Short mmCIF file of C-alpha atoms in Angstrom, two decimals:
data_model
loop_
_atom_site.label_atom_id
_atom_site.label_comp_id
_atom_site.label_asym_id
_atom_site.label_seq_id
_atom_site.Cartn_x
_atom_site.Cartn_y
_atom_site.Cartn_z
CA UNK A 11 8.82 5.12 11.80
CA UNK A 12 10.50 8.24 13.15
CA UNK A 13 11.86 6.27 16.12
CA UNK A 14 14.18 4.45 13.74
CA UNK A 15 16.18 7.60 13.14
CA UNK A 16 17.75 8.64 9.86
CA UNK A 17 20.06 6.25 8.05
CA UNK A 18 21.87 8.89 6.04
CA UNK A 19 21.12 11.75 3.69
CA UNK A 20 17.79 11.38 1.93
CA UNK A 21 17.66 11.55 -1.85
CA UNK A 22 17.37 14.97 -3.42
CA UNK A 23 14.73 15.83 -6.02
CA UNK A 24 17.32 15.40 -8.79
CA UNK A 25 18.21 11.94 -7.49
CA UNK A 26 14.55 10.89 -7.33
CA UNK A 27 14.09 12.18 -10.87
CA UNK A 28 17.08 10.13 -11.96
CA UNK A 29 15.52 7.08 -10.30
CA UNK A 30 12.35 7.71 -12.30
CA UNK A 31 14.35 7.89 -15.52
CA UNK A 32 15.93 4.52 -14.74
CA UNK A 33 12.55 3.00 -13.94
CA UNK A 34 11.21 4.18 -17.29
CA UNK A 35 14.18 2.61 -19.07
CA UNK A 36 13.32 -0.68 -17.33
CA UNK A 37 9.74 -0.50 -18.60
CA UNK A 38 8.11 0.33 -15.26
CA UNK A 39 4.50 1.42 -15.76
CA UNK A 40 3.41 2.16 -12.19
CA UNK A 41 5.01 4.12 -9.36
CA UNK A 42 3.61 4.57 -5.86
CA UNK A 43 4.89 7.29 -3.53
CA UNK A 44 4.47 6.25 0.08
CA UNK A 45 5.99 6.56 3.56
CA UNK A 46 5.19 7.13 6.40
CA UNK A 47 3.64 10.07 4.64
CA UNK A 48 5.38 11.14 1.45
CA UNK A 49 4.07 14.69 2.02
CA UNK A 50 6.81 15.07 4.62
CA UNK A 51 8.89 15.80 1.49
CA UNK A 52 6.69 18.36 -0.26
CA UNK A 53 9.86 19.80 -1.78
CA UNK A 54 10.16 16.54 -3.70
CA UNK A 55 6.66 15.14 -4.18
CA UNK A 56 5.01 17.75 -6.43
CA UNK A 57 7.88 18.26 -8.92
CA UNK A 58 8.59 14.51 -8.86
CA UNK A 59 5.01 13.71 -9.89
CA UNK A 60 5.35 16.18 -12.76
CA UNK A 61 8.61 14.51 -13.82
CA UNK A 62 7.11 11.01 -13.67
CA UNK A 63 4.20 12.10 -15.86
CA UNK A 64 6.62 12.94 -18.66
CA UNK A 65 6.55 9.19 -19.19
CA UNK A 66 3.62 6.80 -19.76
CA UNK A 67 3.72 5.86 -16.06
CA UNK A 68 0.81 5.84 -13.62
CA UNK A 69 1.70 7.53 -10.33
CA UNK A 70 -0.16 7.22 -7.03
CA UNK A 71 0.33 8.96 -3.71
CA UNK A 72 -0.66 7.61 -0.29
CA UNK A 73 -1.36 10.05 2.55
CA UNK A 74 -2.85 10.12 6.04
CA UNK A 75 -4.16 13.62 5.14
CA UNK A 76 -2.39 15.39 8.02
CA UNK A 77 -0.07 17.44 5.79
CA UNK A 78 -2.32 18.23 2.84
CA UNK A 79 -3.01 21.94 2.32
CA UNK A 80 -4.57 23.87 -0.56
CA UNK A 81 -1.26 24.78 -2.18
CA UNK A 82 -0.12 21.15 -2.14
CA UNK A 83 -3.46 19.98 -3.50
CA UNK A 84 -3.18 22.43 -6.40
CA UNK A 85 0.38 21.28 -6.99
CA UNK A 86 -0.37 17.56 -7.24
CA UNK A 87 -3.39 18.15 -9.46
CA UNK A 88 -1.44 20.36 -11.86
CA UNK A 89 1.47 17.90 -11.81
CA UNK A 90 -0.85 15.16 -13.11
CA UNK A 91 -1.20 12.76 -10.16
CA UNK A 92 -3.34 9.80 -11.22
CA UNK A 93 -4.61 8.49 -7.88
CA UNK A 94 -4.62 9.79 -4.31
CA UNK A 95 -5.09 7.22 -1.55
CA UNK A 96 -6.51 8.53 1.73
CA UNK A 97 -6.15 6.40 4.86
CA UNK A 98 -9.57 6.53 6.56
CA UNK A 99 -10.27 4.09 9.40
CA UNK A 100 -13.54 5.47 10.74
CA UNK A 101 -15.94 8.40 10.70
CA UNK A 102 -15.45 11.24 13.17
CA UNK A 103 -14.14 10.22 16.57
CA UNK A 104 -13.79 6.59 15.43
CA UNK A 105 -11.04 7.61 13.02
CA UNK A 106 -9.30 9.71 15.69
CA UNK A 107 -9.44 6.79 18.13
CA UNK A 108 -7.85 4.35 15.70
CA UNK A 109 -5.20 6.89 14.68
CA UNK A 110 -4.50 7.86 18.28
CA UNK A 111 -4.54 11.55 17.46
CA UNK A 112 -7.37 14.00 18.04
CA UNK A 113 -8.22 16.11 15.01
CA UNK A 114 -7.12 13.49 12.49
CA UNK A 115 -10.59 13.22 10.96
CA UNK A 116 -10.76 16.99 10.57
CA UNK A 117 -7.59 16.69 8.51
CA UNK A 118 -9.30 14.06 6.34
CA UNK A 119 -12.20 16.41 5.66
CA UNK A 120 -9.86 19.30 4.88
CA UNK A 121 -7.79 17.12 2.55
CA UNK A 122 -10.82 15.95 0.57
CA UNK A 123 -12.14 19.48 0.15
CA UNK A 124 -8.74 20.85 -0.84
CA UNK A 125 -8.21 18.22 -3.54
CA UNK A 126 -11.77 18.48 -4.88
CA UNK A 127 -11.42 22.26 -5.10
CA UNK A 128 -8.06 21.94 -6.86
CA UNK A 129 -9.38 19.22 -9.18
CA UNK A 130 -12.42 21.20 -10.28
CA UNK A 131 -13.91 19.60 -13.39
CA UNK A 132 -10.90 17.36 -13.89
CA UNK A 133 -11.27 13.64 -13.25
CA UNK A 134 -7.83 13.17 -11.73
CA UNK A 135 -6.51 12.43 -9.29
CA UNK A 136 -9.08 9.77 -8.52
CA UNK A 137 -9.78 9.76 -4.78
CA UNK A 138 -9.45 6.42 -3.00
CA UNK A 139 -10.55 5.74 0.56
CA UNK A 140 -8.32 3.00 1.97
CA UNK A 141 -9.72 1.42 5.14
CA UNK A 142 -7.64 -0.98 7.19
CA UNK A 143 -9.85 -3.22 9.29
CA UNK A 144 -8.74 -4.37 12.74
CA UNK A 145 -10.35 -5.07 16.09
CA UNK A 146 -10.27 -1.30 16.68
CA UNK A 147 -12.80 -0.44 13.97
CA UNK A 148 -14.57 -3.67 12.98
CA UNK A 149 -17.66 -2.55 14.91
CA UNK A 150 -18.21 0.60 12.85
CA UNK A 151 -16.13 0.57 9.63
CA UNK A 152 -19.28 0.14 7.52
CA UNK A 153 -20.22 3.78 8.20
CA UNK A 154 -17.29 4.86 6.04
CA UNK A 155 -18.98 3.79 2.79
CA UNK A 156 -21.78 6.36 3.00
CA UNK A 157 -19.32 9.01 4.14
CA UNK A 158 -16.99 8.26 1.23
CA UNK A 159 -19.76 8.47 -1.34
CA UNK A 160 -21.25 11.65 0.14
CA UNK A 161 -17.76 13.18 0.14
CA UNK A 162 -17.35 12.52 -3.57
CA UNK A 163 -14.67 9.84 -3.36
CA UNK A 164 -14.29 7.51 -6.32
CA UNK A 165 -13.26 4.26 -4.63
CA UNK A 166 -13.39 2.61 -1.23
CA UNK A 167 -10.93 -0.21 -0.58
CA UNK A 168 -11.11 -2.59 2.37
CA UNK A 169 -7.88 -4.17 3.60
CA UNK A 170 -7.06 -6.25 6.61
CA UNK A 171 -4.56 -5.33 9.33
CA UNK A 172 -1.85 -7.94 9.34
CA UNK A 173 0.59 -8.12 12.21
CA UNK A 174 3.93 -9.74 12.98
CA UNK A 175 5.09 -11.15 16.29
CA UNK A 176 8.67 -10.67 17.54
CA UNK A 177 9.48 -14.37 17.23
CA UNK A 178 8.47 -14.35 13.55
CA UNK A 179 11.03 -11.63 12.87
CA UNK A 180 13.93 -13.47 14.46
CA UNK A 181 13.09 -16.65 12.51
CA UNK A 182 13.00 -14.93 9.13
CA UNK A 183 16.65 -14.07 8.60
CA UNK A 184 17.77 -14.08 4.98
CA UNK A 185 21.54 -14.26 4.63
CA UNK A 186 21.81 -13.25 8.28
CA UNK A 187 19.59 -10.15 8.00
CA UNK A 188 16.31 -9.87 9.90
CA UNK A 189 13.24 -8.14 8.45
CA UNK A 190 12.19 -4.77 9.82
CA UNK A 191 8.40 -4.63 9.38
CA UNK A 192 6.50 -1.41 9.92
CA UNK A 193 4.48 -2.92 12.78
CA UNK A 194 5.38 -5.60 15.33
CA UNK A 195 2.80 -6.58 17.95
CA UNK A 196 4.07 -5.76 21.42
CA UNK A 197 1.05 -6.88 23.40
CA UNK A 198 -2.65 -7.14 22.63
CA UNK A 199 -3.37 -8.30 19.10
CA UNK A 200 -4.96 -5.92 16.61
CA UNK A 201 -6.58 -8.89 14.80
CA UNK A 202 -10.29 -9.66 15.06
CA UNK A 203 -11.57 -12.60 17.11
CA UNK A 204 -13.86 -15.38 15.87
CA UNK A 205 -17.09 -13.50 16.51
CA UNK A 206 -15.76 -10.31 14.95
CA UNK A 207 -14.50 -12.23 11.91
CA UNK A 208 -17.98 -13.60 11.18
CA UNK A 209 -19.43 -10.14 11.74
CA UNK A 210 -16.87 -8.68 9.33
CA UNK A 211 -17.80 -11.12 6.59
CA UNK A 212 -21.50 -10.37 7.10
CA UNK A 213 -20.92 -6.61 6.98
CA UNK A 214 -18.88 -6.86 3.79
CA UNK A 215 -21.67 -8.78 2.06
CA UNK A 216 -24.15 -6.10 3.12
CA UNK A 217 -21.87 -3.28 1.96
CA UNK A 218 -21.59 -4.88 -1.46
CA UNK A 219 -25.38 -4.78 -1.80
CA UNK A 220 -25.47 -1.15 -0.73
CA UNK A 221 -22.63 -0.20 -3.08
CA UNK A 222 -24.59 -1.43 -6.11
CA UNK A 223 -26.94 1.52 -5.62
CA UNK A 224 -24.12 4.01 -5.17
CA UNK A 225 -21.76 5.89 -7.46
CA UNK A 226 -18.67 4.85 -5.50
CA UNK A 227 -16.73 1.69 -6.40
CA UNK A 228 -16.32 -0.69 -3.44
CA UNK A 229 -13.24 -2.93 -3.64
CA UNK A 230 -13.21 -5.85 -1.20
CA UNK A 231 -10.87 -8.46 -2.73
CA UNK A 232 -8.44 -8.20 0.16
CA UNK A 233 -11.16 -9.37 2.56
CA UNK A 234 -13.01 -11.70 0.20
CA UNK A 235 -10.04 -14.02 -0.27
CA UNK A 236 -9.57 -14.52 3.49
CA UNK A 237 -11.40 -17.17 5.45
CA UNK A 238 -12.50 -16.68 9.05
CA UNK A 239 -9.52 -18.69 10.27
CA UNK A 240 -7.17 -16.44 8.26
CA UNK A 241 -8.64 -13.34 9.85
CA UNK A 242 -8.38 -14.70 13.38
CA UNK A 243 -4.88 -16.17 13.08
CA UNK A 244 -3.47 -13.47 10.82
CA UNK A 245 -1.98 -16.20 8.63
CA UNK A 246 -2.89 -15.84 4.98
CA UNK A 247 -1.56 -18.88 3.18
CA UNK A 248 0.94 -16.98 1.02
CA UNK A 249 3.04 -19.58 -0.79
CA UNK A 250 5.19 -17.45 -3.08
CA UNK A 251 6.42 -13.88 -3.14
CA UNK A 252 6.08 -12.04 -6.41
CA UNK A 253 6.82 -8.75 -4.65
CA UNK A 254 10.46 -9.74 -4.15
CA UNK A 255 10.76 -10.58 -7.83
CA UNK A 256 8.88 -7.83 -9.63
CA UNK A 257 8.39 -4.76 -7.40
CA UNK A 258 11.31 -2.42 -6.96
CA UNK A 259 11.30 -0.69 -3.56
CA UNK A 260 13.59 2.32 -3.12
CA UNK A 261 14.02 3.69 0.40
CA UNK A 262 14.54 7.42 1.18
CA UNK A 263 18.32 6.99 1.04
CA UNK A 264 18.48 5.34 -2.37
CA UNK A 265 18.81 1.74 -1.22
CA UNK A 266 16.96 -0.82 -3.33
CA UNK A 267 15.17 -3.43 -1.23
CA UNK A 268 13.87 -6.84 -2.31
CA UNK A 269 10.98 -6.40 0.14
CA UNK A 270 9.65 -3.27 1.89
CA UNK A 271 9.80 -5.18 5.19
CA UNK A 272 13.52 -6.02 4.79
CA UNK A 273 14.71 -2.46 5.29
CA UNK A 274 18.30 -3.50 6.10
CA UNK A 275 18.73 -5.87 3.14
CA UNK A 276 20.25 -3.54 0.54
CA UNK A 277 20.70 -4.83 -3.00
CA UNK A 278 22.58 -1.68 -3.99
CA UNK A 279 22.18 2.09 -3.98
CA UNK A 280 21.06 4.25 -6.89
CA UNK A 281 23.46 7.01 -5.85
CA UNK A 282 26.29 4.74 -6.96
CA UNK A 283 24.77 2.36 -9.51
CA UNK A 284 22.05 2.06 -12.13
CA UNK A 285 18.91 0.15 -11.17
CA UNK A 286 19.65 -2.09 -14.15
CA UNK A 287 22.90 -3.12 -12.46
CA UNK A 288 21.24 -3.74 -9.10
CA UNK A 289 17.95 -5.47 -9.88
CA UNK A 290 18.46 -9.22 -10.35
CA UNK A 291 22.08 -8.98 -9.24
CA UNK A 292 23.55 -11.89 -7.28
CA UNK A 293 22.53 -10.41 -3.94
CA UNK A 294 18.94 -10.13 -5.17
CA UNK A 295 18.86 -13.64 -6.62
CA UNK A 296 20.34 -15.00 -3.40
CA UNK A 297 17.54 -13.36 -1.42
CA UNK A 298 14.86 -14.90 -3.63
CA UNK A 299 16.49 -18.36 -3.56
CA UNK A 300 16.78 -18.36 0.23
CA UNK A 301 13.26 -17.01 0.65
CA UNK A 302 11.91 -19.90 -1.40
CA UNK A 303 14.09 -22.36 0.48
CA UNK A 304 13.06 -21.46 4.03
CA UNK A 305 9.68 -19.75 3.37
CA UNK A 306 9.42 -18.32 6.89
CA UNK A 307 6.27 -18.02 8.99
CA UNK A 308 6.87 -14.29 8.72
CA UNK A 309 5.96 -14.36 5.01
CA UNK A 310 2.81 -16.36 5.66
CA UNK A 311 1.62 -13.48 7.87
CA UNK A 312 2.45 -10.79 5.30
CA UNK A 313 -0.68 -8.77 4.49
CA UNK A 314 1.04 -7.29 1.43
CA UNK A 315 0.99 -10.76 -0.09
CA UNK A 316 -2.79 -11.11 0.05
CA UNK A 317 -3.76 -8.76 -2.77
CA UNK A 318 -0.72 -6.87 -4.06
CA UNK A 319 1.17 -10.14 -4.49
CA UNK A 320 -0.69 -10.99 -7.69
CA UNK A 321 0.00 -14.29 -9.44
CA UNK A 322 0.45 -14.50 -13.20
CA UNK A 323 -3.12 -15.73 -13.68
CA UNK A 324 -4.58 -12.98 -11.48
CA UNK A 325 -2.65 -10.37 -13.46
CA UNK A 326 -3.89 -11.93 -16.71
CA UNK A 327 -7.49 -11.69 -15.46
CA UNK A 328 -6.95 -8.04 -14.51
CA UNK A 329 -5.45 -7.27 -17.91
CA UNK A 330 -8.29 -9.05 -19.74
CA UNK A 331 -10.85 -7.05 -17.76
CA UNK A 332 -9.07 -3.80 -18.64
CA UNK A 333 -8.90 -4.68 -22.34
CA UNK A 334 -12.59 -5.55 -22.44
CA UNK A 335 -13.43 -2.31 -20.68
CA UNK A 336 -15.36 -3.99 -17.92
CA UNK A 337 -16.32 -1.80 -14.95
CA UNK A 338 -14.50 -2.09 -11.65
CA UNK A 339 -17.54 -3.46 -9.81
#
C-alpha cells in the first residue's frame, strides 16, 4: 500500500467528522474504519469513533495489531467502538511467517491484552479474530480457534484469500479506468490446491463441531459457500455487485469510490461536495451500468463479493434472525 505513494493531503479529523455527519443524514447505520491499518491515523481514529457514536451507527475498526498500545486501547473503548477486528493468520511463528514480519504475533498478544484491560467489565468492543486462509496457513489454521477462545475473543471468522492476476486487471476497465486491487499475484499463487481444498473443507467441519462446546462464536459462511473448484480456481461465481450500489467507500483523500478496488475511479470528493450530490450521480450510475454490461472476469474473482456482497434475500434472512433474537451460531 505504501508503495503507491500519497495522492494528496489526507482528510483532517474535522473533514472525517463532516463525512460522518453526511453519512448519518443518508441513513447509514454501519461504518467500518480500515486501511492498511487505520491506526496509522491515531490522531483521527479515537475522536472519530466518539463522533460517530453520537449517532445510532455501529462502528468497527480493523487492525493488524502492530500499532495498538494501552493508551489507544483505552481511547477506543471510551469512545464507544462496537467491534474490533484482529487479523490473525496463525499461532506463534505461523502468524509471523504468513505476515512476513518477525514479532507480529507478539503484537497480537499485546493488542488483545491491552483491549481486554481497557474494556474491563464492559462488553464492547467485541473482539473478532479474522483469519484469511491461503496455501500459507491451510495446514495449521485450525489451531487458531483454541487460541482465540483461550484469549477471550468473542468471534472467529474464516475468510478465503482471493487473488487477481495482471491480465484480469487490464480487462476490467470501466470507462477507461483500470481497477487497482490491494493484491495482484506476481508469481506463485496463494490459493490452495485440490488436496488442500478438500483438507480445508474437512477441517472446517471439524472446527464447527469443536466450536459447539466453546464460548466463542465461529463464523464460516465465507468458506461454506465455496465449492472445491471455487477454492482452487479462485473464481467465486459472483453475478452481481451490490457493493458498487450500496456501500460508500471514502479513500483517505476524500474521494468517493464505487468499489474499494477501483481506487482511481472517483465519483466526487467530499472536500468539495456533499455525499448526497455524489452518490448515484451520473458518473456512479455509468459505472454500475458498464459493470453490468461487461461483467469482467476480475469481478468473478472478487473475494469481497462472496460474503459482504449480500443479496436482498440474504439481508432479509439476517434481519429476520436479528429480530427473532437467534444466536449467531
